[in-house]
Amino acid sequence: MTEITEVPSPFCGMGTDDLSIQVDGTTLKVTANGCSVNTPAFEQAIADTVPRIAGQAASLEAATTKAAELLRNTHQPVIGGCATDVNGMRALLALADKSGAVVDNLNFNIARRNLLALQDSGWMNTTLAELKNRCDLLLIVGTDLEAFAPRFFEKYLWNEEAMFLDNTANREIIYLGKAPSGNASTSPTGQKARVLPCADADLPDVAAALSALVKGHLLNAQSVAGIAISELQLIADKLKAAQYGVILWGAAALAFDQAELTVQTLCNIVKDLNQAGTRCSGFPLGGKEGDQTANQVCGWTTGYPARVNFARGYPEYDPYLYDSQTLLSNGEADALLWVQAFNSSALPPKTHLPTIVIARSGMKFEKDPDVFIPVGTPGIDHAGHAYRLDNVVAIRLKKLRDSGLPSTAEVLSAIEQAL
Amino acid sequence: MLIKLTGGTVYDPASGIDGQQQDIYVQDGRIIDAPKDGRPVDKEYDLRGKVVMSGAIDMHTHIGGGKGNIARTLLPEDHRQDPVHRTSITRSGNGHAMPSTYVAGYRYAEMGYTACFEPAVLPINARQAHMEMGDTPIVDKGGYVMLGSDDFLLRMMTANKDQKAINDYVAWTLNAAKGIGIKVVNAGGINAFKFNQRKLDLDEKNSHYDVTPRQILQTLARAVKELGITHPLHVHGCNLGVPGNLETTLNTIQGIDGLPMHLTHIQFHSYGTEGDFKFSSGAAQIAEAINNNKNITADVGQILFGQTVTASGDNMRQHANHRFASPNKWVCMDIECDAGCGVVPFKYKDQNFVNALQWAIGLEIFLLVEDPWRIFLTTDHPNGAPFTSYPHLIRLLMDRSFRNDMLATIHPEAQKMTTLASIEREYTLNEIAIMTRAGAARIIGLKDRGALSAGNWADITVYTENSDRQTMFTKPDYVFKDGELVVKDGEVVKVTWGTTHIVKPDYDLSIEKDLKPYFDKYLTMKLGNFKISDDEISEDGRGSLTAHPLRGAA
């Protein structure tokens, strides 16, 4: 039995790297700094280790050969999921390039809310260490932050010491929209977060009103979506007075039509504040299970984030057209390869098409796919790299145990070779 | 395999060879002397009538690191105009302003380049820089690690830590991030922007730290020299793009106390305030200062007209310039108490007075700096223009009548404000070989590269002589990388993987006693996880590290 310290997590998106993990054979136990997201993800036991072809045990070579055979004569295969590490994504894109596939990250429809805002007008954002040391005002829009990242407040806001704040407990936390589900946002001295609740669907109106107030426009309305304009004016004033305000949103939580316009409004509020002489930054929350990794690697390999089509021999990007779910359901696709090395419960979409699944050991299917190859999890079964939610930092994932499971990259490269 | 390159006209300034016809022999990836044992040549290339140079080296090009990927993600419309098909040996991708990594490698190689250096590797983002460069085929690569706006250094300086401690920190960072040099971007300015300072002059104090940009530059230039790092401190000066920044740049040159210093994209730092538009060329004074100060080297950062994207660590200046964004979208980031970045798309127009004069200023500097060993051909890709415009730039430098024809088409007021028409100099092939090969290898400290003498790696480019230098430099006949033929008639015929060039200066391990609690308390990553291990570069089987000796080392 050994204990490995300073273990980075690819699961939470925050790149937390202070976990201690006890390794006993192939059994893992988080002994320090776990949370409700990371601990179960690390501790999940290995189930199957043998590939299956149509439900029957097969060698890895037979399984990759069969997978190549299924892909060989396709016209529009789809590679979905894209939940893996950097090397896995590199191999995935090489295979997609060769097979003319659509590549589609499983959370692209969520990430798209940010990407469309970025690609239309850009943004001014910050990263975790800046937030940890500078942020004196955090405005959380439409998102239950602690449910998304249980240790966010503990690690990055209520840290004992910050380089540029006299007392981190004096940071001001404001929720706009969704109220927090727990008390993590209450400061160590008992100061509760200010909460201005409204329905998710009203956030576009509320954000627009706040934007107008930040610009100094007068509003005739007395309230918007049940929030008094005077309350929003107070937020605008606080944002202007802050040393380093941060506006945080989780795109996943903004589950309403044209949410990208609300993201854009938030980004423009940040820009307007900076233009008017105050420092302020945005902080988009997201990126669990390899989302940022997929977008980053696809970004440098193809120039586009991870929804591209290689059918014409070069990458084409369309944030709507190449939605794999649509392609599968309207008959445009003719094969599915599902890659999910982190989460055995993230099943492939249901389809009657030939299906290859490269996934974390233990994935259970209603009907076995044509090929299933259980792979190791990056950061547990093999070393690798994963991107953190703030996009800038790639963390070095450690190998914690010898499971004998191949990596996603090894399997996908073998399929590419066999193709 | 023994390869003979027969009868080419060789330009090898590192060996003092200026257009002599001679044979070159290659074996096991390296250039060798003519074998005397009479063993047979396995492959011969008849290069009679062709021009032979070593592979070109771009000493300042943004090809790896997060800001490039932000630029890519920001500009899908730019990529759509330049799709690149896959072939049986090359990957697909796209090009123009910020090409995908594979395409960048192919296109560099197809132009005869065999090494590229990323000048802005934020330590916290160094993994990404190496991963992107790791997916850039054929060319060798390396990076300059950015310091000077990182809170750890500024805290050390405010606390009056001695130079020795700072040297240890600089060396530690260089080892951890795996770079070959140290870069400063707007010294202290990226940090000052986080405290809401919007400009920072050379002698202006950071509002939080008790230090000025001049002190930061002196401290880091000393560290680089004392650690024996060959590449001089690589400096992106204060006040980029600001009319009148000529004075800051001259002051920066004077203020470095004779220490070696490389001023990058100096075109953007050579502006006066004369004339109706309060914007004028400072090229003559800058060139004179470079001519007179032998400790100074520079690359130009030439702008060329058309669409590009500017991607810089200097978010203070990028934020100030965002109103010129074209298309109108831009990104600024504060990054991890380490640095920042700003990405602003830009369209340089020949009928815009400022852009037209910027174009002329760059060319003036190229032509007025006398010593080609101390000035380097760059566009600060993609900031001044995409690197694919190099052959055009070479023609502008080598062909006065072409240059004057181009000059006649730009904004008329800019024509009046430049002395370009009166400059007669035309660069020679030997001078081009110096600034893109021999000089670049020397300034970076690359052992065994940038020269064609025996013992060097066989990075060799062969051109067909053509009085139209743009045509000539666009499409080499042959490019050899480490002795392998990788490009024929301007097209990739074999994909190889270059090495990553680094230096490994020594340091006192006790610096970690200060760094560890700093990481634990303030940063978001453990010290041990921050350091990039050798296997991260080499584990995929195609990357490798080449450590170069320090000054004074054997």
mmCIF file of C-alpha atoms in Angstrom, chain B residues 197-492:
data_model
loop_
_atom_site.group_PDB
_atom_site.id
_atom_site.type_symbol
_atom_site.label_atom_id
_atom_site.label_comp_id
_atom_site.label_asym_id
_atom_site.label_seq_id
_atom_site.Cartn_x
_atom_site.Cartn_y
_atom_site.Cartn_z
ATOM 1 C CA GLN B 197 -2.385 51.337 -14.048
ATOM 2 C CA ARG B 198 -2.957 51.989 -17.719
ATOM 3 C CA LYS B 199 0.562 52.982 -18.665
ATOM 4 C CA LEU B 200 3.988 52.459 -17.169
ATOM 5 C CA ASP B 201 6.993 54.461 -18.267
ATOM 6 C CA LEU B 202 10.539 53.286 -17.875
ATOM 7 C CA ASP B 203 11.043 55.071 -14.577
ATOM 8 C CA GLU B 204 7.518 54.915 -13.253
ATOM 9 C CA LYS B 205 6.826 52.807 -10.187
ATOM 10 C CA ASN B 206 4.325 49.990 -10.066
ATOM 11 C CA SER B 207 1.567 51.277 -7.760
ATOM 12 C CA HIS B 208 1.965 48.270 -5.473
ATOM 13 C CA TYR B 209 5.600 47.273 -5.808
ATOM 14 C CA ASP B 210 8.485 49.589 -5.231
ATOM 15 C CA VAL B 211 10.101 48.932 -8.594
ATOM 16 C CA THR B 212 10.333 50.498 -12.037
ATOM 17 C CA PRO B 213 10.608 48.872 -15.456
ATOM 18 C CA ARG B 214 14.201 50.059 -15.732
ATOM 19 C CA GLN B 215 15.124 48.242 -12.518
ATOM 20 C CA ILE B 216 13.409 45.093 -13.719
ATOM 21 C CA LEU B 217 15.281 45.184 -17.022
ATOM 22 C CA GLN B 218 18.620 45.762 -15.322
ATOM 23 C CA THR B 219 18.003 43.012 -12.801
ATOM 24 C CA LEU B 220 16.969 40.443 -15.383
ATOM 25 C CA ALA B 221 19.674 41.415 -17.884
ATOM 26 C CA ARG B 222 22.229 40.906 -15.130
ATOM 27 C CA ALA B 223 20.704 37.566 -14.216
ATOM 28 C CA VAL B 224 20.864 36.392 -17.821
ATOM 29 C CA LYS B 225 24.478 37.463 -18.133
ATOM 30 C CA GLU B 226 25.599 36.079 -14.796
ATOM 31 C CA LEU B 227 23.876 32.748 -15.397
ATOM 32 C CA GLY B 228 25.730 32.441 -18.674
ATOM 33 C CA ILE B 229 22.626 32.227 -20.832
ATOM 34 C CA THR B 230 23.745 32.914 -24.383
ATOM 35 C CA HIS B 231 20.610 34.628 -25.604
ATOM 36 C CA PRO B 232 20.572 38.172 -24.259
ATOM 37 C CA LEU B 233 17.584 39.329 -22.256
ATOM 38 C CA HIS B 234 14.803 39.434 -24.879
ATOM 39 C CA VAL B 235 12.987 42.707 -24.322
ATOM 40 C CA HIS B 236 9.588 43.852 -25.495
ATOM 41 C CA GLY B 237 9.866 47.434 -24.313
ATOM 42 C CA CYS B 238 7.501 49.776 -22.541
ATOM 43 C CA ASN B 239 4.906 51.834 -24.403
ATOM 44 C CA LEU B 240 4.472 49.570 -27.403
ATOM 45 C CA GLY B 241 2.775 51.433 -30.222
ATOM 46 C CA VAL B 242 2.668 54.774 -28.409
ATOM 47 C CA PRO B 243 3.663 57.823 -30.490
ATOM 48 C CA GLY B 244 6.816 59.219 -28.940
ATOM 49 C CA ASN B 245 7.995 55.865 -27.559
ATOM 50 C CA LEU B 246 11.248 56.450 -29.430
ATOM 51 C CA GLU B 247 12.515 58.271 -26.329
ATOM 52 C CA THR B 248 11.625 55.321 -24.089
ATOM 53 C CA THR B 249 13.453 52.957 -26.412
ATOM 54 C CA LEU B 250 16.585 55.131 -26.547
ATOM 55 C CA ASN B 251 16.451 55.394 -22.779
ATOM 56 C CA THR B 252 16.106 51.641 -22.478
ATOM 57 C CA ILE B 253 19.209 51.168 -24.609
ATOM 58 C CA GLN B 254 21.183 53.693 -22.567
ATOM 59 C CA GLY B 255 19.868 52.391 -19.266
ATOM 60 C CA ILE B 256 20.972 48.806 -19.578
ATOM 61 C CA ASP B 257 24.526 49.708 -18.605
ATOM 62 C CA GLY B 258 26.156 47.898 -21.484
ATOM 63 C CA LEU B 259 24.614 44.540 -20.655
ATOM 64 C CA PRO B 260 23.607 42.407 -23.627
ATOM 65 C CA MET B 261 19.998 43.109 -24.572
ATOM 66 C CA HIS B 262 17.828 42.078 -27.493
ATOM 67 C CA LEU B 263 15.058 44.516 -28.378
ATOM 68 C CA THR B 264 12.260 42.717 -30.079
ATOM 69 C CA HIS B 265 9.833 44.007 -32.730
ATOM 70 C CA ILE B 266 11.614 47.311 -32.467
ATOM 71 C CA GLN B 267 9.490 48.786 -35.232
ATOM 72 C CA PHE B 268 6.645 49.074 -32.736
ATOM 73 C CA HIS B 269 8.935 51.050 -30.410
ATOM 74 C CA SER B 270 10.374 53.586 -32.854
ATOM 75 C CA TYR B 271 7.749 56.289 -33.116
ATOM 76 C CA GLY B 272 8.112 60.045 -32.877
ATOM 77 C CA THR B 273 5.418 62.688 -32.527
ATOM 78 C CA GLU B 274 6.244 65.044 -35.367
ATOM 79 C CA GLY B 275 4.020 66.116 -38.229
ATOM 80 C CA ASP B 276 0.362 66.895 -38.685
ATOM 81 C CA PHE B 277 -0.678 63.491 -37.407
ATOM 82 C CA LYS B 278 1.672 63.642 -34.385
ATOM 83 C CA PHE B 279 3.155 60.374 -35.549
ATOM 84 C CA SER B 280 6.551 60.130 -37.191
ATOM 85 C CA SER B 281 9.445 57.823 -37.826
ATOM 86 C CA GLY B 282 12.120 57.402 -35.212
ATOM 87 C CA ALA B 283 13.949 54.826 -37.314
ATOM 88 C CA ALA B 284 17.050 56.918 -37.898
ATOM 89 C CA GLN B 285 17.681 57.553 -34.200
ATOM 90 C CA ILE B 286 16.931 53.940 -33.287
ATOM 91 C CA ALA B 287 19.212 52.590 -36.002
ATOM 92 C CA GLU B 288 21.951 54.970 -34.902
ATOM 93 C CA ALA B 289 21.599 53.817 -31.306
ATOM 94 C CA ILE B 290 21.847 50.189 -32.385
ATOM 95 C CA ASN B 291 24.844 50.970 -34.579
ATOM 96 C CA ASN B 292 26.579 52.678 -31.659
ATOM 97 C CA ASN B 293 25.779 50.162 -28.932
ATOM 98 C CA LYS B 294 27.334 46.806 -29.690
ATOM 99 C CA ASN B 295 25.550 45.184 -26.734
ATOM 100 C CA ILE B 296 22.220 45.714 -28.472
ATOM 101 C CA THR B 297 20.556 43.427 -30.980
ATOM 102 C CA ALA B 298 17.065 43.761 -32.396
ATOM 103 C CA ASP B 299 14.491 42.136 -34.573
ATOM 104 C CA VAL B 300 12.204 44.335 -36.572
ATOM 105 C CA GLY B 301 8.627 43.050 -36.332
ATOM 106 C CA GLN B 302 7.915 44.371 -39.819
ATOM 107 C CA ILE B 303 4.279 45.066 -40.563
ATOM 108 C CA LEU B 304 2.897 44.113 -43.947
ATOM 109 C CA PHE B 305 -0.516 45.038 -45.215
ATOM 110 C CA GLY B 306 -3.547 42.841 -44.779
ATOM 111 C CA GLN B 307 -5.499 40.983 -42.135
ATOM 112 C CA THR B 308 -3.715 39.521 -39.173
ATOM 113 C CA VAL B 309 -4.174 39.156 -35.453
ATOM 114 C CA THR B 310 -1.984 40.597 -32.734
ATOM 115 C CA ALA B 311 -1.284 38.230 -29.875
ATOM 116 C CA SER B 312 0.866 39.527 -27.074
ATOM 117 C CA GLY B 313 1.613 39.143 -23.410
ATOM 118 C CA ASP B 314 1.320 42.903 -23.160
ATOM 119 C CA ASN B 315 -2.323 43.135 -22.144
ATOM 120 C CA MET B 316 -1.800 46.655 -20.832
ATOM 121 C CA ARG B 317 -1.006 47.909 -24.342
ATOM 122 C CA GLN B 318 -3.345 45.495 -26.074
ATOM 123 C CA HIS B 319 -6.205 46.784 -23.976
ATOM 124 C CA ALA B 320 -5.325 50.331 -24.951
ATOM 125 C CA ASN B 321 -5.267 49.307 -28.628
ATOM 126 C CA HIS B 322 -8.502 47.332 -28.597
ATOM 127 C CA ARG B 323 -10.402 50.172 -30.232
ATOM 128 C CA PHE B 324 -8.486 49.431 -33.436
ATOM 129 C CA ALA B 325 -9.571 45.792 -33.433
ATOM 130 C CA SER B 326 -10.622 44.634 -36.887
ATOM 131 C CA PRO B 327 -12.860 42.688 -36.860
ATOM 132 C CA ASN B 328 -14.147 44.341 -33.723
ATOM 133 C CA LYS B 329 -13.582 41.639 -31.121
ATOM 134 C CA TRP B 330 -10.709 41.084 -28.748
ATOM 135 C CA VAL B 331 -9.543 39.235 -25.662
ATOM 136 C CA CYS B 332 -7.531 40.294 -22.641
ATOM 137 C CA MET B 333 -6.567 38.034 -19.765
ATOM 138 C CA ASP B 334 -4.832 38.378 -16.430
ATOM 139 C CA ILE B 335 -2.956 35.168 -15.795
ATOM 140 C CA GLU B 336 -2.054 33.415 -12.562
ATOM 141 C CA CYS B 337 0.050 36.142 -10.855
ATOM 142 C CA ASP B 338 2.456 35.324 -13.636
ATOM 143 C CA ALA B 339 1.613 37.426 -16.684
ATOM 144 C CA GLY B 340 -1.276 38.163 -19.010
ATOM 145 C CA CYS B 341 -2.202 38.242 -22.633
ATOM 146 C CA GLY B 342 -4.106 40.285 -25.141
ATOM 147 C CA VAL B 343 -5.389 39.203 -28.546
ATOM 148 C CA VAL B 344 -6.574 41.884 -30.958
ATOM 149 C CA PRO B 345 -7.292 41.174 -34.648
ATOM 150 C CA PHE B 346 -5.805 43.812 -36.883
ATOM 151 C CA LYS B 347 -5.999 44.827 -40.501
ATOM 152 C CA TYR B 348 -3.018 46.895 -41.626
ATOM 153 C CA LYS B 349 -4.030 49.144 -44.495
ATOM 154 C CA ASP B 350 -1.679 50.807 -46.943
ATOM 155 C CA GLN B 351 -4.048 53.770 -47.190
ATOM 156 C CA ASN B 352 -4.071 54.298 -43.446
ATOM 157 C CA PHE B 353 -1.426 56.912 -42.564
ATOM 158 C CA VAL B 354 -0.237 55.255 -39.372
ATOM 159 C CA ASN B 355 -0.087 51.737 -40.852
ATOM 160 C CA ALA B 356 1.664 52.996 -43.962
ATOM 161 C CA LEU B 357 4.267 54.808 -41.905
ATOM 162 C CA GLN B 358 4.724 51.756 -39.650
ATOM 163 C CA TRP B 359 5.527 49.785 -42.798
ATOM 164 C CA ALA B 360 8.112 52.368 -43.832
ATOM 165 C CA ILE B 361 9.619 52.609 -40.336
ATOM 166 C CA GLY B 362 10.280 48.882 -40.238
ATOM 167 C CA LEU B 363 12.013 48.946 -43.582
ATOM 168 C CA GLU B 364 14.026 52.034 -42.603
ATOM 169 C CA ILE B 365 15.314 50.224 -39.528
ATOM 170 C CA PHE B 366 16.252 47.164 -41.544
ATOM 171 C CA LEU B 367 18.177 49.300 -43.994
ATOM 172 C CA LEU B 368 19.800 51.741 -41.575
ATOM 173 C CA VAL B 369 21.172 49.224 -39.099
ATOM 174 C CA GLU B 370 24.582 48.489 -40.530
ATOM 175 C CA ASP B 371 25.472 45.155 -38.973
ATOM 176 C CA PRO B 372 23.288 42.290 -40.233
ATOM 177 C CA TRP B 373 24.571 40.146 -37.324
ATOM 178 C CA ARG B 374 22.625 42.344 -34.935
ATOM 179 C CA ILE B 375 19.293 42.772 -36.715
ATOM 180 C CA PHE B 376 16.871 39.960 -37.463
ATOM 181 C CA LEU B 377 14.153 39.368 -39.983
ATOM 182 C CA THR B 378 10.822 39.013 -38.221
ATOM 183 C CA THR B 379 7.248 40.158 -38.571
ATOM 184 C CA ASP B 380 6.666 39.210 -34.953
ATOM 185 C CA HIS B 381 4.299 36.643 -36.465
ATOM 186 C CA PRO B 382 1.363 37.115 -36.399
ATOM 187 C CA ASN B 383 1.540 40.607 -34.932
ATOM 188 C CA GLY B 384 3.064 42.518 -37.847
ATOM 189 C CA ALA B 385 2.055 39.989 -40.479
ATOM 190 C CA PRO B 386 1.841 36.213 -40.856
ATOM 191 C CA PHE B 387 5.242 34.518 -41.262
ATOM 192 C CA THR B 388 4.236 33.397 -44.734
ATOM 193 C CA SER B 389 4.964 36.951 -45.898
ATOM 194 C CA TYR B 390 8.727 36.556 -45.364
ATOM 195 C CA PRO B 391 9.581 36.043 -49.050
ATOM 196 C CA HIS B 392 7.809 39.310 -49.867
ATOM 197 C CA LEU B 393 9.707 41.054 -47.080
ATOM 198 C CA ILE B 394 12.992 39.655 -48.353
ATOM 199 C CA ARG B 395 12.253 41.100 -51.775
ATOM 200 C CA LEU B 396 11.533 44.503 -50.220
ATOM 201 C CA LEU B 397 14.957 44.387 -48.599
ATOM 202 C CA MET B 398 16.849 43.100 -51.626
ATOM 203 C CA ASP B 399 15.214 45.026 -54.444
ATOM 204 C CA ARG B 400 15.216 48.812 -54.232
ATOM 205 C CA SER B 401 13.095 49.422 -57.304
ATOM 206 C CA PHE B 402 10.442 46.981 -56.086
ATOM 207 C CA ARG B 403 10.540 48.681 -52.687
ATOM 208 C CA ASN B 404 10.081 52.092 -54.233
ATOM 209 C CA ASP B 405 7.242 50.823 -56.404
ATOM 210 C CA MET B 406 5.495 49.624 -53.251
ATOM 211 C CA LEU B 407 6.294 52.866 -51.478
ATOM 212 C CA ALA B 408 4.571 54.796 -54.240
ATOM 213 C CA THR B 409 1.293 53.049 -53.480
ATOM 214 C CA ILE B 410 0.968 53.853 -49.771
ATOM 215 C CA HIS B 411 -0.778 56.761 -48.081
ATOM 216 C CA PRO B 412 0.714 59.926 -49.617
ATOM 217 C CA GLU B 413 1.318 61.670 -46.295
ATOM 218 C CA ALA B 414 3.225 58.643 -45.075
ATOM 219 C CA GLN B 415 5.380 58.783 -48.201
ATOM 220 C CA LYS B 416 6.269 62.352 -47.281
ATOM 221 C CA MET B 417 7.198 61.362 -43.732
ATOM 222 C CA THR B 418 9.665 58.647 -44.653
ATOM 223 C CA THR B 419 13.180 58.770 -46.029
ATOM 224 C CA LEU B 420 12.789 55.271 -47.431
ATOM 225 C CA ALA B 421 12.959 56.379 -51.082
ATOM 226 C CA SER B 422 16.399 57.855 -50.524
ATOM 227 C CA ILE B 423 17.887 54.709 -49.000
ATOM 228 C CA GLU B 424 19.868 52.884 -51.616
ATOM 229 C CA ARG B 425 20.887 49.811 -49.700
ATOM 230 C CA GLU B 426 19.861 46.442 -51.052
ATOM 231 C CA TYR B 427 20.475 43.427 -48.860
ATOM 232 C CA THR B 428 22.766 40.814 -50.374
ATOM 233 C CA LEU B 429 22.171 37.084 -50.255
ATOM 234 C CA ASN B 430 24.969 36.852 -47.731
ATOM 235 C CA GLU B 431 23.316 39.438 -45.497
ATOM 236 C CA ILE B 432 19.977 37.618 -45.742
ATOM 237 C CA ALA B 433 21.789 34.423 -44.780
ATOM 238 C CA ILE B 434 23.279 36.209 -41.766
ATOM 239 C CA MET B 435 20.053 37.656 -40.441
ATOM 240 C CA THR B 436 17.966 34.524 -41.017
ATOM 241 C CA ARG B 437 20.570 31.851 -40.277
ATOM 242 C CA ALA B 438 24.048 32.433 -38.934
ATOM 243 C CA GLY B 439 23.191 35.481 -36.844
ATOM 244 C CA ALA B 440 20.021 33.914 -35.521
ATOM 245 C CA ALA B 441 21.813 30.725 -34.438
ATOM 246 C CA ARG B 442 24.527 32.789 -32.780
ATOM 247 C CA ILE B 443 22.147 35.086 -30.888
ATOM 248 C CA ILE B 444 20.045 32.182 -29.616
ATOM 249 C CA GLY B 445 23.087 30.165 -28.672
ATOM 250 C CA LEU B 446 22.376 27.190 -30.908
ATOM 251 C CA LYS B 447 25.362 24.996 -31.130
ATOM 252 C CA ASP B 448 25.595 22.984 -34.355
ATOM 253 C CA ARG B 449 22.915 24.913 -36.240
ATOM 254 C CA GLY B 450 22.816 27.796 -38.700
ATOM 255 C CA ALA B 451 26.078 26.860 -40.399
ATOM 256 C CA LEU B 452 27.213 24.451 -43.091
ATOM 257 C CA SER B 453 30.596 23.435 -41.758
ATOM 258 C CA ALA B 454 31.396 19.875 -40.761
ATOM 259 C CA GLY B 455 29.886 18.846 -37.451
ATOM 260 C CA ASN B 456 26.747 20.892 -37.825
ATOM 261 C CA TRP B 457 23.351 19.301 -38.105
ATOM 262 C CA ALA B 458 22.398 19.121 -41.760
ATOM 263 C CA ASP B 459 19.596 21.683 -41.888
ATOM 264 C CA ILE B 460 20.019 22.857 -45.465
ATOM 265 C CA THR B 461 17.879 24.865 -47.861
ATOM 266 C CA VAL B 462 18.436 24.981 -51.614
ATOM 267 C CA TYR B 463 16.937 27.682 -53.832
ATOM 268 C CA THR B 464 16.912 28.336 -57.538
ATOM 269 C CA GLU B 465 18.548 31.688 -58.167
ATOM 270 C CA ASN B 466 15.935 34.192 -59.342
ATOM 271 C CA SER B 467 16.147 37.960 -59.582
ATOM 272 C CA ASP B 468 12.602 38.025 -58.234
ATOM 273 C CA ARG B 469 13.645 37.281 -54.672
ATOM 274 C CA GLN B 470 10.076 36.754 -53.518
ATOM 275 C CA THR B 471 9.660 33.902 -55.967
ATOM 276 C CA MET B 472 13.075 32.554 -55.093
ATOM 277 C CA PHE B 473 12.484 32.482 -51.334
ATOM 278 C CA THR B 474 8.882 31.286 -51.562
ATOM 279 C CA LYS B 475 9.664 27.865 -52.935
ATOM 280 C CA PRO B 476 12.982 26.180 -52.189
ATOM 281 C CA ASP B 477 13.984 23.263 -54.404
ATOM 282 C CA TYR B 478 15.083 21.197 -51.453
ATOM 283 C CA VAL B 479 14.961 21.444 -47.694
ATOM 284 C CA PHE B 480 16.925 18.980 -45.588
ATOM 285 C CA LYS B 481 16.185 18.681 -41.876
ATOM 286 C CA ASP B 482 18.773 16.802 -39.869
ATOM 287 C CA GLY B 483 19.967 15.353 -43.161
ATOM 288 C CA GLU B 484 16.575 14.117 -44.333
ATOM 289 C CA LEU B 485 14.911 15.520 -47.406
ATOM 290 C CA VAL B 486 11.675 16.977 -46.042
ATOM 291 C CA VAL B 487 10.684 19.427 -48.792
ATOM 292 C CA LYS B 488 11.050 19.099 -52.540
ATOM 293 C CA ASP B 489 9.956 21.819 -54.954
ATOM 294 C CA GLY B 490 8.314 23.696 -52.122
ATOM 295 C CA GLU B 491 6.218 20.793 -50.907
ATOM 296 C CA VAL B 492 6.576 18.585 -47.869
#
